[in-house]
Amino acid sequence: SVSLPVPQALLLGPTPGCPHTGDMYSQDGDADEPEWVKTEREQFVEFRDKNRDGKMDQEETKAWILPSDYDHAEAEARHLLYESDLNKDGKLSKEEIVEKYDLFVGSQATDFGEALVRHDEF
């Protein structure tokens, strides 16, 4: 097993048990930390730091960034439908796709627009 160095922002933080917030929040004498910092600390302790060593190793970071139980293709398809289905009928017409062409060209679901040029209907 190879252990890659973890970015310093993931190792150090303003409070113990929540190392990755160091880039976004500095306590600077503030007695009351924001709610999002508390939530991030809880998320880190409960879900991200699997081996409880106070830092994120390569596998923990990978599981956080690319969770195995998340279907990226389905999420992207839902996003495209939500943003492009102008009449909210649950289907995309040629007109709706053309209207939101820029969204489809920037999507992995269409291979960044390549799939659109391979179909005559578009």
PDB file of C-alpha atoms in Angstrom:
ATOM      1  CA  SER A   1       0.000   0.000   0.000  1.00  0.00           C
ATOM      2  CA  VAL A   2       1.370   3.384  -1.046  1.00  0.00           C
ATOM      3  CA  SER A   3       0.650   6.393   1.122  1.00  0.00           C
ATOM      4  CA  LEU A   4       0.633   9.671  -0.753  1.00  0.00           C
ATOM      5  CA  PRO A   5       1.192  12.947   1.065  1.00  0.00           C
ATOM      6  CA  VAL A   6      -2.042  14.612   2.090  1.00  0.00           C
ATOM      7  CA  PRO A   7      -2.303  18.352   1.367  1.00  0.00           C
ATOM      8  CA  GLN A   8      -1.491  20.420   4.442  1.00  0.00           C
ATOM      9  CA  ALA A   9      -5.004  21.923   4.420  1.00  0.00           C
ATOM     10  CA  LEU A  10      -6.365  18.461   5.189  1.00  0.00           C
ATOM     11  CA  LEU A  11      -3.997  17.934   8.094  1.00  0.00           C
ATOM     12  CA  LEU A  12      -4.192  21.267   9.874  1.00  0.00           C
ATOM     13  CA  GLY A  13      -7.230  23.214  10.914  1.00  0.00           C
ATOM     14  CA  PRO A  14      -8.559  25.733  13.396  1.00  0.00           C
ATOM     15  CA  THR A  15      -9.868  23.072  15.735  1.00  0.00           C
ATOM     16  CA  PRO A  16      -8.925  19.474  16.496  1.00  0.00           C
ATOM     17  CA  GLY A  17     -10.979  16.901  14.644  1.00  0.00           C
ATOM     18  CA  CYS A  18     -11.755  19.067  11.624  1.00  0.00           C
ATOM     19  CA  PRO A  19      -8.519  19.569   9.700  1.00  0.00           C
ATOM     20  CA  HIS A  20      -9.876  20.565   6.292  1.00  0.00           C
ATOM     21  CA  THR A  21     -11.596  23.767   7.470  1.00  0.00           C
ATOM     22  CA  GLY A  22      -8.247  25.502   7.993  1.00  0.00           C
ATOM     23  CA  ASP A  23      -8.347  27.080   4.526  1.00  0.00           C
ATOM     24  CA  MET A  24     -11.825  28.537   4.965  1.00  0.00           C
ATOM     25  CA  TYR A  25     -12.054  29.595   8.604  1.00  0.00           C
ATOM     26  CA  SER A  26      -9.671  31.070  11.107  1.00  0.00           C
ATOM     27  CA  GLN A  27     -10.916  31.507  14.639  1.00  0.00           C
ATOM     28  CA  ASP A  28      -8.826  34.671  15.260  1.00  0.00           C
ATOM     29  CA  GLY A  29     -10.055  35.123  18.822  1.00  0.00           C
ATOM     30  CA  ASP A  30     -13.704  34.590  17.877  1.00  0.00           C
ATOM     31  CA  ALA A  31     -15.246  32.634  20.768  1.00  0.00           C
ATOM     32  CA  ASP A  32     -18.284  31.537  18.747  1.00  0.00           C
ATOM     33  CA  GLU A  33     -17.453  29.487  15.692  1.00  0.00           C
ATOM     34  CA  PRO A  34     -19.974  29.430  12.821  1.00  0.00           C
ATOM     35  CA  GLU A  35     -22.452  26.571  12.590  1.00  0.00           C
ATOM     36  CA  TRP A  36     -20.916  25.309   9.332  1.00  0.00           C
ATOM     37  CA  VAL A  37     -17.575  24.766  11.129  1.00  0.00           C
ATOM     38  CA  LYS A  38     -19.301  22.668  13.796  1.00  0.00           C
ATOM     39  CA  THR A  39     -21.086  20.687  11.077  1.00  0.00           C
ATOM     40  CA  GLU A  40     -17.847  20.100   9.159  1.00  0.00           C
ATOM     41  CA  ARG A  41     -16.110  18.897  12.336  1.00  0.00           C
ATOM     42  CA  GLU A  42     -18.956  16.454  13.009  1.00  0.00           C
ATOM     43  CA  GLN A  43     -18.843  15.207   9.403  1.00  0.00           C
ATOM     44  CA  PHE A  44     -15.084  14.715   9.653  1.00  0.00           C
ATOM     45  CA  VAL A  45     -15.256  12.785  12.914  1.00  0.00           C
ATOM     46  CA  GLU A  46     -18.320  10.695  12.026  1.00  0.00           C
ATOM     47  CA  PHE A  47     -17.784   9.942   8.340  1.00  0.00           C
ATOM     48  CA  ARG A  48     -14.436  11.003   6.881  1.00  0.00           C
ATOM     49  CA  ASP A  49     -11.764   9.974   9.391  1.00  0.00           C
ATOM     50  CA  LYS A  50     -12.467   6.238   9.159  1.00  0.00           C
ATOM     51  CA  ASN A  51      -9.334   5.130  11.018  1.00  0.00           C
ATOM     52  CA  ARG A  52      -9.694   7.842  13.689  1.00  0.00           C
ATOM     53  CA  ASP A  53      -6.129   9.154  13.372  1.00  0.00           C
ATOM     54  CA  GLY A  54      -7.169  12.815  13.112  1.00  0.00           C
ATOM     55  CA  LYS A  55      -6.197  13.216   9.461  1.00  0.00           C
ATOM     56  CA  MET A  56      -7.349  12.029   6.074  1.00  0.00           C
ATOM     57  CA  ASP A  57      -5.198   9.468   4.288  1.00  0.00           C
ATOM     58  CA  GLN A  58      -5.372   8.710   0.564  1.00  0.00           C
ATOM     59  CA  GLU A  59      -8.241   6.207   0.832  1.00  0.00           C
ATOM     60  CA  GLU A  60     -10.311   8.449   3.121  1.00  0.00           C
ATOM     61  CA  THR A  61      -9.813  11.393   0.770  1.00  0.00           C
ATOM     62  CA  LYS A  62     -10.776   9.274  -2.251  1.00  0.00           C
ATOM     63  CA  ALA A  63     -13.938   8.040  -0.494  1.00  0.00           C
ATOM     64  CA  TRP A  64     -14.848  11.640   0.355  1.00  0.00           C
ATOM     65  CA  ILE A  65     -14.283  13.019  -3.162  1.00  0.00           C
ATOM     66  CA  LEU A  66     -15.530   9.988  -5.136  1.00  0.00           C
ATOM     67  CA  PRO A  67     -17.979   8.090  -2.910  1.00  0.00           C
ATOM     68  CA  SER A  68     -18.650   4.572  -4.168  1.00  0.00           C
ATOM     69  CA  ASP A  69     -22.390   4.834  -3.483  1.00  0.00           C
ATOM     70  CA  TYR A  70     -22.862   7.915  -5.697  1.00  0.00           C
ATOM     71  CA  ASP A  71     -23.926   7.461  -9.316  1.00  0.00           C
ATOM     72  CA  HIS A  72     -22.311  10.359 -11.185  1.00  0.00           C
ATOM     73  CA  ALA A  73     -24.012   9.567 -14.510  1.00  0.00           C
ATOM     74  CA  GLU A  74     -27.454   9.506 -12.923  1.00  0.00           C
ATOM     75  CA  ALA A  75     -26.768  12.734 -11.043  1.00  0.00           C
ATOM     76  CA  GLU A  76     -25.634  14.449 -14.244  1.00  0.00           C
ATOM     77  CA  ALA A  77     -28.680  13.181 -16.161  1.00  0.00           C
ATOM     78  CA  ARG A  78     -31.002  14.470 -13.423  1.00  0.00           C
ATOM     79  CA  HIS A  79     -29.202  17.823 -13.479  1.00  0.00           C
ATOM     80  CA  LEU A  80     -29.551  18.138 -17.257  1.00  0.00           C
ATOM     81  CA  LEU A  81     -33.241  17.235 -17.109  1.00  0.00           C
ATOM     82  CA  TYR A  82     -33.923  19.620 -14.221  1.00  0.00           C
ATOM     83  CA  GLU A  83     -32.167  22.543 -15.911  1.00  0.00           C
ATOM     84  CA  SER A  84     -33.427  21.889 -19.465  1.00  0.00           C
ATOM     85  CA  ASP A  85     -36.982  20.559 -19.142  1.00  0.00           C
ATOM     86  CA  LEU A  86     -38.607  23.953 -19.612  1.00  0.00           C
ATOM     87  CA  ASN A  87     -42.208  22.677 -19.657  1.00  0.00           C
ATOM     88  CA  LYS A  88     -41.519  20.260 -16.765  1.00  0.00           C
ATOM     89  CA  ASP A  89     -43.056  17.233 -18.518  1.00  0.00           C
ATOM     90  CA  GLY A  90     -40.178  14.940 -17.545  1.00  0.00           C
ATOM     91  CA  LYS A  91     -38.939  14.645 -21.131  1.00  0.00           C
ATOM     92  CA  LEU A  92     -36.528  16.650 -23.236  1.00  0.00           C
ATOM     93  CA  SER A  93     -37.554  17.854 -26.657  1.00  0.00           C
ATOM     94  CA  LYS A  94     -35.127  18.837 -29.381  1.00  0.00           C
ATOM     95  CA  GLU A  95     -36.116  22.473 -28.787  1.00  0.00           C
ATOM     96  CA  GLU A  96     -35.363  22.244 -25.058  1.00  0.00           C
ATOM     97  CA  ILE A  97     -31.933  20.727 -25.713  1.00  0.00           C
ATOM     98  CA  VAL A  98     -31.104  23.352 -28.347  1.00  0.00           C
ATOM     99  CA  GLU A  99     -32.311  26.101 -25.976  1.00  0.00           C
ATOM    100  CA  LYS A 100     -29.846  24.854 -23.326  1.00  0.00           C
ATOM    101  CA  TYR A 101     -27.151  23.789 -25.789  1.00  0.00           C
ATOM    102  CA  ASP A 102     -24.371  25.360 -23.706  1.00  0.00           C
ATOM    103  CA  LEU A 103     -25.340  23.207 -20.727  1.00  0.00           C
ATOM    104  CA  PHE A 104     -25.156  20.020 -22.802  1.00  0.00           C
ATOM    105  CA  VAL A 105     -21.871  20.991 -24.473  1.00  0.00           C
ATOM    106  CA  GLY A 106     -20.288  21.355 -21.028  1.00  0.00           C
ATOM    107  CA  SER A 107     -21.591  18.027 -19.750  1.00  0.00           C
ATOM    108  CA  GLN A 108     -19.775  14.729 -19.369  1.00  0.00           C
ATOM    109  CA  ALA A 109     -23.090  13.032 -20.204  1.00  0.00           C
ATOM    110  CA  THR A 110     -22.740  14.213 -23.810  1.00  0.00           C
ATOM    111  CA  ASP A 111     -18.968  13.702 -23.890  1.00  0.00           C
ATOM    112  CA  PHE A 112     -18.653  17.490 -23.725  1.00  0.00           C
ATOM    113  CA  GLY A 113     -20.852  17.986 -26.778  1.00  0.00           C
ATOM    114  CA  GLU A 114     -19.387  15.267 -28.984  1.00  0.00           C
ATOM    115  CA  ALA A 115     -22.546  13.138 -28.694  1.00  0.00           C
ATOM    116  CA  LEU A 116     -24.618  16.037 -29.997  1.00  0.00           C
ATOM    117  CA  VAL A 117     -22.758  16.221 -33.312  1.00  0.00           C
ATOM    118  CA  ARG A 118     -23.049  12.459 -33.902  1.00  0.00           C
ATOM    119  CA  HIS A 119     -26.862  12.601 -34.036  1.00  0.00           C
ATOM    120  CA  ASP A 120     -28.642  13.998 -37.084  1.00  0.00           C
ATOM    121  CA  GLU A 121     -31.644  15.101 -35.009  1.00  0.00           C
ATOM    122  CA  PHE A 122     -29.476  17.738 -33.353  1.00  0.00           C
TER     123      PHE A 122
END
